[in-house]
Coordinates of C-alpha atoms in Angstrom, one line a residue:
X1 CA 16.5 126.2 44.5
X2 CA 14.9 126.9 47.9
X3 CA 13.0 129.8 46.4
X4 CA 11.7 127.6 43.7
X5 CA 10.4 125.0 46.1
X6 CA 8.5 127.7 48.0
X7 CA 6.9 129.0 44.9
X8 CA 5.7 125.5 44.0
X9 CA 4.3 124.9 47.5
X10 CA 2.2 128.0 47.0
X11 CA 0.7 126.4 43.9
X12 CA 2.3 128.7 41.4
X13 CA 3.1 126.7 38.3
X14 CA 6.4 127.8 36.9
X15 CA 7.8 127.1 33.5
X16 CA 11.4 126.4 33.7
X17 CA 13.7 126.8 30.8
X18 CA 14.6 123.5 29.4
X19 CA 18.0 122.2 30.1
X20 CA 20.2 120.5 27.5
X21 CA 19.8 116.7 27.6
X22 CA 17.0 114.3 28.6
X23 CA 17.5 114.3 32.4
X24 CA 15.7 117.5 33.3
X25 CA 14.7 117.0 37.0
X26 CA 14.2 119.3 40.0
X27 CA 16.6 119.2 43.0
X28 CA 15.5 116.8 45.7
X29 CA 13.2 118.3 48.4
X30 CA 11.6 117.3 51.7
X31 CA 8.7 115.5 50.1
X32 CA 10.8 113.5 47.7
X33 CA 11.9 114.1 44.2
X34 CA 9.6 116.3 42.1
X35 CA 9.9 115.9 38.3
X36 CA 9.0 118.8 36.2
X37 CA 7.5 117.7 32.8
X38 CA 8.3 120.4 30.2
X39 CA 5.6 120.8 27.5
X40 CA 6.5 118.8 24.5
X41 CA 7.9 121.1 21.8
X42 CA 6.4 121.1 18.3
X43 CA 8.4 118.5 16.5
X44 CA 10.5 119.7 13.6
X45 CA 9.9 117.8 10.3
X46 CA 12.2 114.8 10.1
X47 CA 14.6 115.4 7.3
X48 CA 14.7 112.9 4.5
X49 CA 17.9 110.9 5.1
X50 CA 20.5 111.0 2.3
X51 CA 20.9 107.5 1.1
X52 CA 24.3 106.0 1.7
X53 CA 25.8 105.1 -1.7
X54 CA 26.1 101.3 -2.3
X55 CA 29.7 100.6 -2.6
X56 CA 30.9 99.0 -5.8
X57 CA 31.8 95.4 -4.8
X58 CA 35.5 94.7 -5.2
X59 CA 36.0 91.3 -6.9
X60 CA 37.6 88.9 -4.6
X61 CA 41.0 87.9 -5.9
X62 CA 41.5 84.2 -6.5
X63 CA 43.6 82.3 -4.0
X64 CA 45.7 79.3 -4.9
X65 CA 44.4 75.8 -4.4
X66 CA 46.3 73.8 -1.9
X67 CA 47.8 71.4 -4.4
X68 CA 47.2 69.4 -7.6
X69 CA 44.6 66.6 -7.9
X70 CA 45.5 63.1 -8.7
X71 CA 44.7 61.9 -12.2
X72 CA 44.6 58.4 -13.6
X73 CA 47.7 58.8 -15.7
X74 CA 50.7 57.3 -13.9
X75 CA 52.9 60.3 -14.6
X76 CA 50.4 62.5 -12.8
X77 CA 50.3 66.3 -12.7
X78 CA 53.4 68.3 -11.7
X79 CA 52.9 71.0 -9.1
X80 CA 54.6 73.9 -10.8
X81 CA 54.0 76.4 -8.0
X82 CA 51.8 79.4 -8.4
X83 CA 51.2 82.2 -11.0
X84 CA 49.7 85.6 -10.2
X85 CA 47.8 88.0 -12.4
X86 CA 45.1 90.7 -12.1
X87 CA 42.5 88.2 -11.1
X88 CA 44.6 86.6 -8.3
X89 CA 47.0 83.8 -7.7
X90 CA 46.6 80.2 -8.9
X91 CA 48.1 76.8 -8.3
X92 CA 49.7 75.6 -11.6
X93 CA 49.4 71.9 -12.4
X94 CA 51.3 70.9 -15.4
X95 CA 50.2 68.0 -17.6
X96 CA 52.6 65.2 -18.6
X97 CA 54.1 65.4 -22.1
X98 CA 52.0 62.4 -23.0
X99 CA 48.7 61.4 -21.4
X100 CA 48.9 57.6 -21.5
X101 CA 45.7 56.7 -19.5
X102 CA 42.2 58.2 -19.7
X103 CA 42.2 61.1 -17.2
X104 CA 40.0 63.9 -16.1
X105 CA 40.9 67.5 -15.4
X106 CA 38.6 68.5 -12.6
X107 CA 37.6 72.1 -11.9
X108 CA 39.1 73.3 -8.7
X109 CA 38.9 76.9 -7.5
X110 CA 42.3 78.6 -7.7
X111 CA 43.8 76.0 -10.0
X112 CA 45.0 76.2 -13.6
X113 CA 46.2 73.4 -15.8
X114 CA 49.3 74.1 -17.9
X115 CA 50.8 72.7 -21.1
X116 CA 54.6 72.6 -20.6
X117 CA 55.1 72.0 -24.4
X118 CA 53.5 69.7 -26.9
X119 CA 51.1 67.5 -25.0
X120 CA 50.0 64.3 -26.7
X121 CA 46.7 62.6 -25.8
X122 CA 47.5 58.9 -26.3
X123 CA 49.9 57.5 -28.9
X124 CA 49.2 57.6 -32.6
X125 CA 47.6 54.4 -33.6
X126 CA 48.2 54.7 -37.3
X127 CA 45.6 55.1 -40.2
X128 CA 43.5 52.1 -39.1
X129 CA 42.2 50.8 -35.8
X130 CA 44.1 47.9 -34.2
X131 CA 44.6 46.1 -31.0
X132 CA 47.6 48.4 -30.4
X133 CA 45.4 51.5 -30.0
X134 CA 45.9 53.3 -26.7
X135 CA 42.3 54.5 -26.6
X136 CA 43.0 57.4 -24.2
X137 CA 40.4 60.0 -23.5
X138 CA 41.3 63.3 -21.9
X139 CA 38.2 64.7 -20.2
X140 CA 38.0 68.3 -19.1
X141 CA 35.2 69.5 -16.8
X142 CA 33.2 72.7 -17.3
X143 CA 35.0 75.9 -16.1
X144 CA 38.5 74.4 -16.4
X145 CA 41.2 76.8 -17.7
X146 CA 44.2 75.3 -19.5
X147 CA 47.0 77.7 -20.4
X148 CA 50.2 77.2 -22.3
X149 CA 53.3 77.8 -20.2
X150 CA 55.4 78.4 -23.3
X151 CA 54.9 79.6 -26.8
X152 CA 55.6 76.3 -28.4
X153 CA 53.0 74.5 -26.3
X154 CA 50.0 72.8 -28.0
X155 CA 47.6 70.0 -27.4
X156 CA 47.4 67.1 -29.8
X157 CA 44.8 64.4 -29.8
X158 CA 46.3 61.5 -31.7
X159 CA 44.5 59.0 -33.9
X160 CA 42.7 56.3 -32.0
X161 CA 42.3 58.6 -28.9
X162 CA 39.8 61.3 -27.9
X163 CA 39.1 64.5 -26.1
X164 CA 36.0 65.2 -24.1
X165 CA 36.1 69.0 -23.5
X166 CA 32.4 69.7 -22.7
X167 CA 31.7 73.0 -21.0
X168 CA 28.4 74.7 -20.4
X169 CA 26.9 78.0 -21.3
X170 CA 27.6 79.2 -17.8
X171 CA 31.0 77.6 -17.5
X172 CA 32.9 77.2 -20.7
X173 CA 36.3 75.6 -21.0
X174 CA 39.1 78.0 -21.8
X175 CA 42.4 77.3 -23.6
X176 CA 44.7 80.3 -23.4
X177 CA 48.2 81.7 -23.0
X178 CA 50.5 82.5 -20.1
X179 CA 50.3 86.2 -21.0
X180 CA 46.6 86.1 -20.7
X181 CA 46.9 84.7 -17.1
X182 CA 49.5 87.4 -16.3
X183 CA 47.3 90.2 -17.6
X184 CA 49.8 91.1 -20.4
X185 CA 47.5 90.3 -23.4
X186 CA 45.5 93.1 -25.1
X187 CA 42.9 93.1 -27.9
X188 CA 45.6 92.9 -30.6
X189 CA 47.8 90.2 -29.0
X190 CA 48.2 87.1 -31.1
X191 CA 50.3 84.0 -31.5
X192 CA 51.2 83.4 -27.9
X193 CA 51.0 79.6 -28.0
X194 CA 50.1 76.8 -30.4
X195 CA 46.5 75.7 -30.3
X196 CA 44.3 72.5 -30.1
X197 CA 44.7 69.8 -32.8
X198 CA 42.5 66.8 -33.4
X199 CA 43.9 64.1 -35.6
X200 CA 41.7 61.3 -37.0
X201 CA 41.5 58.5 -39.5
X202 CA 39.0 59.8 -42.1
X203 CA 39.8 60.3 -45.7
X204 CA 42.1 63.1 -46.9
X205 CA 43.9 64.1 -50.1
X206 CA 47.3 65.6 -51.0
X207 CA 49.2 62.6 -49.6
X208 CA 52.8 63.0 -48.4
X209 CA 53.8 59.6 -49.7
X210 CA 54.7 59.5 -53.3
X211 CA 52.3 57.3 -55.2
X212 CA 49.8 56.9 -52.3
X213 CA 46.1 56.8 -53.4
X214 CA 44.1 59.7 -51.9
X215 CA 41.3 58.7 -49.5
X216 CA 43.0 55.4 -48.5
X217 CA 44.9 54.3 -45.5
X218 CA 48.1 54.9 -47.4
X219 CA 47.3 58.6 -47.7
X220 CA 48.6 60.5 -44.6
X221 CA 49.8 64.0 -43.9
X222 CA 52.0 65.6 -41.2
X223 CA 50.7 68.4 -39.0
X224 CA 52.0 71.7 -40.4
X225 CA 54.9 73.1 -38.3
X226 CA 55.2 70.0 -36.1
X227 CA 58.8 68.9 -35.7
X228 CA 58.0 65.4 -34.4
X229 CA 55.6 63.1 -36.2
X230 CA 51.9 64.1 -35.8
X231 CA 50.2 62.2 -38.6
X232 CA 46.6 62.1 -39.7
X233 CA 44.5 60.4 -42.4
X234 CA 43.0 57.0 -43.1
X235 CA 39.8 55.6 -44.6
X236 CA 37.3 55.6 -41.7
X237 CA 34.9 58.5 -42.3
X238 CA 32.9 57.7 -39.1
X239 CA 36.0 58.0 -36.9
X240 CA 35.5 59.6 -33.5
X241 CA 38.1 62.0 -32.0
X242 CA 35.8 63.0 -29.2
X243 CA 33.8 66.1 -28.4
X244 CA 34.4 69.8 -27.8
X245 CA 31.4 72.0 -26.7
X246 CA 31.3 75.4 -25.2
X247 CA 35.0 76.1 -25.6
X248 CA 37.1 79.3 -26.0
X249 CA 40.5 79.2 -27.6
X250 CA 42.4 82.4 -27.1
X251 CA 45.7 84.0 -28.5
X252 CA 46.9 81.0 -30.4
X253 CA 49.0 80.5 -33.5
X254 CA 52.6 80.4 -32.4
X255 CA 55.1 79.6 -35.2
X256 CA 56.2 76.1 -34.5
X257 CA 58.8 75.8 -37.3
X258 CA 59.6 76.9 -40.8
X259 CA 57.2 79.8 -40.7
X260 CA 54.3 77.4 -40.1
X261 CA 51.9 78.2 -37.3
X262 CA 48.9 76.4 -35.9
X263 CA 45.3 77.7 -35.8
X264 CA 43.2 78.1 -32.7
X265 CA 41.4 74.8 -33.6
X266 CA 42.7 72.4 -36.2
X267 CA 40.9 69.2 -37.2
X268 CA 42.8 66.8 -39.4
X269 CA 41.1 63.7 -40.9
X270 CA 38.5 63.7 -38.0
X271 CA 35.4 61.6 -38.7
X272 CA 31.7 62.2 -38.4
X273 CA 31.7 60.6 -35.0
X274 CA 33.5 63.7 -33.7
X275 CA 31.1 66.3 -32.1
X276 CA 31.9 70.0 -32.3
X277 CA 29.6 72.8 -31.3
X278 CA 29.7 76.2 -29.5
X279 CA 33.4 77.0 -30.3
X280 CA 34.9 80.5 -30.0
X281 CA 38.3 81.3 -31.3
X282 CA 39.9 84.7 -30.4
X283 CA 42.9 86.4 -31.9
X284 CA 44.6 83.5 -33.7
X285 CA 47.8 84.6 -35.5
X286 CA 46.9 82.3 -38.4
X287 CA 43.4 81.1 -39.3
X288 CA 40.5 81.1 -36.8
X289 CA 40.0 77.4 -37.5
X290 CA 41.2 75.1 -40.2
X291 CA 39.7 71.7 -41.2
X292 CA 42.0 69.4 -43.1
X293 CA 40.1 66.5 -44.7
X294 CA 37.7 64.2 -43.0
X295 CA 34.1 64.8 -42.1
X296 CA 33.1 67.8 -40.1
X297 CA 29.8 69.0 -38.7
X298 CA 29.8 72.1 -36.5
X299 CA 27.0 74.4 -35.3
X300 CA 27.6 77.7 -33.5
X301 CA 31.1 78.8 -34.4
X302 CA 32.5 82.2 -33.5
X303 CA 35.8 83.5 -34.8
X304 CA 37.0 87.0 -33.7
X305 CA 40.2 88.8 -34.5
X306 CA 42.0 86.2 -36.7
X307 CA 45.2 87.5 -38.3
X308 CA 44.9 85.4 -41.4
X309 CA 41.8 83.7 -42.8
X310 CA 38.9 82.6 -40.7
X311 CA 37.2 79.5 -42.0
X312 CA 39.9 77.6 -43.9
X313 CA 39.1 74.2 -45.4
X314 CA 41.5 71.8 -47.2
X315 CA 42.6 68.4 -48.5
X316 CA 39.2 66.9 -49.4
X317 CA 37.2 67.8 -46.3
X318 CA 33.4 67.4 -46.5
X319 CA 32.1 69.8 -43.9
X320 CA 28.8 71.4 -42.7
X321 CA 28.7 74.6 -40.7
X322 CA 25.6 76.4 -39.4
X323 CA 25.4 79.6 -37.4
X324 CA 28.8 81.1 -38.1
X325 CA 29.8 84.6 -36.8
X326 CA 33.1 86.1 -37.9
X327 CA 34.5 89.5 -36.9
X328 CA 37.9 90.8 -38.0
X329 CA 40.0 93.3 -36.1
X330 CA 40.2 96.6 -38.1
X331 CA 43.2 96.5 -40.4
X332 CA 44.1 92.9 -39.6
X333 CA 43.4 89.6 -41.2
X334 CA 42.8 88.2 -44.7
X335 CA 39.7 86.4 -46.0
X336 CA 36.5 85.3 -44.3
X337 CA 36.8 82.0 -46.3
X338 CA 39.8 80.3 -47.9
X339 CA 38.8 76.9 -49.5
X340 CA 41.6 74.5 -50.5
X341 CA 44.8 75.4 -52.2
X342 CA 46.1 75.8 -55.8
X343 CA 48.1 72.7 -56.7
X344 CA 48.3 69.8 -59.1
X345 CA 46.2 67.7 -56.7
X346 CA 43.0 69.7 -57.2
X347 CA 41.5 66.7 -59.1
X348 CA 42.0 64.3 -56.2
X349 CA 39.1 62.6 -54.6
X350 CA 37.4 62.9 -52.2
X351 CA 36.7 66.4 -53.5
X352 CA 36.2 69.0 -50.9
X353 CA 32.5 69.8 -50.4
X354 CA 31.9 72.5 -47.8
X355 CA 28.5 74.0 -46.9
X356 CA 28.1 77.2 -44.8
X357 CA 24.6 78.1 -43.7
X358 CA 23.4 81.1 -41.6
X359 CA 26.5 83.2 -41.4
X360 CA 27.3 86.8 -40.6
X361 CA 30.8 87.9 -41.9
X362 CA 32.2 91.3 -40.8
X363 CA 35.3 91.9 -43.0
X364 CA 37.1 95.0 -41.6
X365 CA 40.5 94.9 -43.2
X366 CA 41.9 95.9 -46.5
X367 CA 43.6 92.6 -47.4
X368 CA 45.3 93.9 -50.5
X369 CA 48.6 93.1 -48.8
X370 CA 47.6 89.5 -48.4
X371 CA 47.5 86.7 -50.9
X372 CA 43.7 86.2 -51.3
X373 CA 42.5 89.6 -52.6
X374 CA 38.9 89.0 -51.7
X375 CA 36.6 88.4 -48.8
X376 CA 35.9 84.8 -50.0
X377 CA 38.4 82.7 -52.0
X378 CA 37.3 79.4 -53.5
X379 CA 40.0 77.4 -55.3
X380 CA 41.7 74.1 -55.7
X381 CA 38.7 72.4 -57.3
X382 CA 36.5 72.8 -54.2
X383 CA 32.8 72.2 -54.3
X384 CA 31.2 74.9 -52.1
X385 CA 27.7 76.0 -51.0
X386 CA 26.6 79.1 -49.1
X387 CA 23.0 79.6 -47.9
X388 CA 21.3 82.3 -45.9
X389 CA 24.2 84.7 -45.0
X390 CA 25.4 88.3 -45.1
X391 CA 28.8 89.7 -45.8
X392 CA 29.6 93.3 -44.7
X393 CA 33.0 94.2 -46.1
X394 CA 35.6 96.9 -46.3
X395 CA 34.6 99.0 -49.4
X396 CA 38.0 98.4 -50.9
X397 CA 37.6 94.6 -51.0
X398 CA 36.1 92.4 -53.8
X399 CA 33.6 90.0 -52.4
X400 CA 34.3 86.8 -54.3
X401 CA 37.3 85.3 -56.0
X402 CA 37.3 81.9 -57.7
X403 CA 40.5 80.3 -59.0
X404 CA 41.3 77.3 -61.3
X405 CA 39.1 75.8 -63.9
X406 CA 38.5 72.7 -61.8
X407 CA 36.6 74.8 -59.3
X408 CA 34.1 76.0 -61.9
X409 CA 33.4 72.7 -63.6
X410 CA 29.8 72.9 -64.8
X411 CA 28.6 69.3 -65.0
X412 CA 28.3 67.3 -61.8
X413 CA 30.1 63.9 -62.0
X414 CA 29.5 61.4 -59.3
X415 CA 32.3 59.2 -60.5
X416 CA 34.7 62.0 -60.0
X417 CA 33.0 63.1 -56.8
X418 CA 32.3 66.4 -58.5
X419 CA 29.1 68.4 -57.5
X420 CA 29.5 71.2 -60.0
X421 CA 30.3 74.9 -59.5
X422 CA 29.9 76.7 -56.2
X423 CA 26.3 77.5 -55.2
X424 CA 25.0 80.6 -53.5
X425 CA 21.4 81.0 -52.2
X426 CA 20.0 83.9 -50.2
X427 CA 23.4 85.5 -49.8
X428 CA 23.7 89.3 -49.6
X429 CA 27.1 90.9 -50.0
X430 CA 28.5 94.4 -49.6
X431 CA 31.4 94.6 -52.1
X432 CA 34.2 96.8 -53.2
X433 CA 35.2 97.4 -56.8
X434 CA 35.5 95.1 -58.6
X435 CA 33.0 92.9 -56.9
X436 CA 34.3 89.6 -58.4
X437 CA 37.8 88.4 -59.3
X438 CA 38.7 85.4 -61.5
X439 CA 42.2 83.9 -61.7
X440 CA 44.1 80.9 -63.1
X441 CA 41.7 80.2 -65.9
X442 CA 38.5 81.7 -64.4
X443 CA 37.2 85.0 -65.6
X444 CA 35.4 87.8 -63.6
X445 CA 32.3 87.2 -65.7
X446 CA 32.2 83.5 -64.8
X447 CA 32.5 84.4 -61.1
X448 CA 29.7 86.9 -61.3
X449 CA 27.5 84.4 -63.1
X450 CA 28.1 81.7 -60.5
X451 CA 27.1 84.0 -57.7
X452 CA 24.0 85.2 -59.6
X453 CA 21.2 87.4 -58.4
X454 CA 17.4 87.6 -58.6
X455 CA 15.8 84.2 -58.4
X456 CA 18.7 82.9 -56.3
X457 CA 17.8 85.3 -53.6
X458 CA 21.3 86.8 -53.8
X459 CA 22.4 90.4 -53.9
X460 CA 25.8 92.1 -54.3
X461 CA 24.4 95.5 -53.4
X462 CA 23.7 94.8 -49.7
X463 CA 23.6 97.7 -47.2
X464 CA 23.8 96.4 -43.7
X465 CA 21.4 97.4 -41.0
X466 CA 22.9 95.2 -38.3
X467 CA 22.4 96.2 -34.7
X468 CA 25.0 95.6 -32.0
X469 CA 27.4 94.9 -34.7
X470 CA 26.0 91.5 -35.8
X471 CA 22.3 91.2 -34.9
X472 CA 19.9 91.3 -37.9
X473 CA 18.1 94.6 -38.5
X474 CA 15.2 95.4 -40.9
X475 CA 17.3 94.9 -44.0
X476 CA 18.5 91.4 -43.0
X477 CA 15.0 90.5 -41.8
X478 CA 13.6 91.2 -45.3
X479 CA 16.1 88.9 -47.2
X480 CA 14.3 85.8 -48.6
X481 CA 15.3 82.5 -47.0
X482 CA 16.4 79.2 -48.6
X483 CA 15.8 75.8 -47.1
X484 CA 19.2 74.2 -46.2
X485 CA 17.6 70.9 -45.1
X486 CA 17.7 69.9 -48.8
X487 CA 21.5 69.9 -48.6
X488 CA 21.9 67.7 -45.5
X489 CA 19.9 66.4 -42.6
X490 CA 22.5 68.1 -40.3
X491 CA 21.0 71.5 -41.0
X492 CA 18.1 73.2 -39.3
X493 CA 15.5 75.1 -41.3
X494 CA 15.3 78.7 -40.2
X495 CA 13.1 81.7 -41.0
X496 CA 16.0 84.1 -41.3
X497 CA 19.4 84.7 -42.8
X498 CA 22.6 85.5 -40.9
X499 CA 24.0 84.0 -37.7
X500 CA 21.7 85.9 -35.2
X501 CA 18.0 86.3 -35.9
X502 CA 17.2 89.3 -33.7
X503 CA 17.7 90.6 -30.1
X504 CA 15.9 87.6 -28.6
X505 CA 18.3 85.2 -30.3
X506 CA 21.1 84.9 -27.7
X507 CA 22.9 81.6 -28.5
X508 CA 26.2 83.5 -28.4
X509 CA 25.9 84.7 -24.9
X510 CA 27.2 83.3 -21.6
X511 CA 30.0 81.1 -22.9
X512 CA 31.9 83.7 -24.9
X513 CA 34.2 86.7 -24.1
X514 CA 34.2 90.3 -25.1
X515 CA 36.6 92.6 -26.9
X516 CA 36.8 95.9 -28.8
X517 CA 36.3 93.8 -31.9
X518 CA 33.1 92.1 -30.8
X519 CA 30.9 92.8 -27.8
X520 CA 29.0 89.6 -27.3
X521 CA 26.8 90.9 -24.5
X522 CA 26.6 90.7 -20.7
X523 CA 26.6 87.6 -18.5
X524 CA 29.5 86.0 -20.3
X525 CA 33.1 85.4 -19.1
X526 CA 34.0 89.1 -19.4
X527 CA 36.8 90.5 -21.4
X528 CA 38.9 88.1 -23.5
X529 CA 42.0 89.8 -22.1
X530 CA 41.1 88.6 -18.5
X531 CA 40.3 85.3 -16.9
X532 CA 36.9 84.7 -15.4
X533 CA 36.7 83.9 -11.7
X534 CA 33.8 81.5 -11.7

């Protein structure tokens, strides 16, 4: 280094090989420290950095709520510990066997409400209102999940009492099974608990009491399969059993007794004051929904994976349905529609009169092994009207069967509450051979004539062009439309047939769940086999 300092003092500039690192300085000398500034090297091009992959977020598992809330019912909720499944661990709060005071089930993160068996809302007040009515309302907040802790569990809203299960498109209310919570249910699981039953005081037929007059307060019926009394019927057609909106009912239909099972949703003698809309039933072991008597108005009904029939109507119901989407599991289930039953009471009044408007039916099973033998079965003297719908069926299945002479009576008769034969307008069906079936006094030719073609806007040679499984394509868009507002003020006039107009029509999204049977789009509660974690 001494030699280096001498050379510098002589004015000779010296280039020094660069050292590794940033601290390249000369050794100290007599005149102080001398820093040698190496020429800046030509910078190498900065390489484009490889982006770090964004990790897939891991869903946070649910953690249990600290305890159960207080409800107004004196019996309160029972803290039944916790239950764990694929989505986390939840506090379980079990409802009392009978809710005796109006109470609210609040949504609390990490908490599930449980049915420990049959749960009654209020006490049955009989076929007519009185001072003895308990007038209990069970309210359920958006996003609440209620599960059945045992197969025989079911929820019954008794006459003179109400339910207020009002969810939202973002947070529907879910009724489901214990296996669903545990992650044990799959796309073919059925019959894991009872279901939801609403009993009311509107008119019914097929009375259980010998000699009772149909449609009066003396005409009552017992809930099918129920061991203890669960009666419905009366003469108050404006009766109000409450409201259910934006609700899913999953994996229902447990056999309660004597080979009788409940449906996902059962209404029995409910009146026109009852509000029902945006209801989804999934994998019921019996019917998707059944309506026994009374007055029913329901828009936006989805039934997926039912193991028997889908829309089942009985005992003098007068019902209006609009925007109905039905999809069967392949190889499972019976009919899209079963109306009434064949018995000696088919001349009772009130006569059933059901109207179904804007429907898409996806019949995927060969139901030759079941009793109905057709995609649509009308019998028992029912009056029935279908407007603006499509039926895509298994090629082995006849489309329409009509049974019993009372069902095809030609002349309307107001005195007998008879509207005449079934009516079809702007209905297109894809059928097997034969297309039509008559039975019990009705011929195949009569059934074909009742359905009709041509000026009615009907066709029995439909070839579906549905997209996404159920959304109208060009074939459906070209079907002429009939005006349902002439039937009842309940109906909305549309410019299309079917349940879903096109890709911009998304009423089914958000509040539903998905399965291999029906993919109802993104942004909903996810798979029906899993719980949402909102």
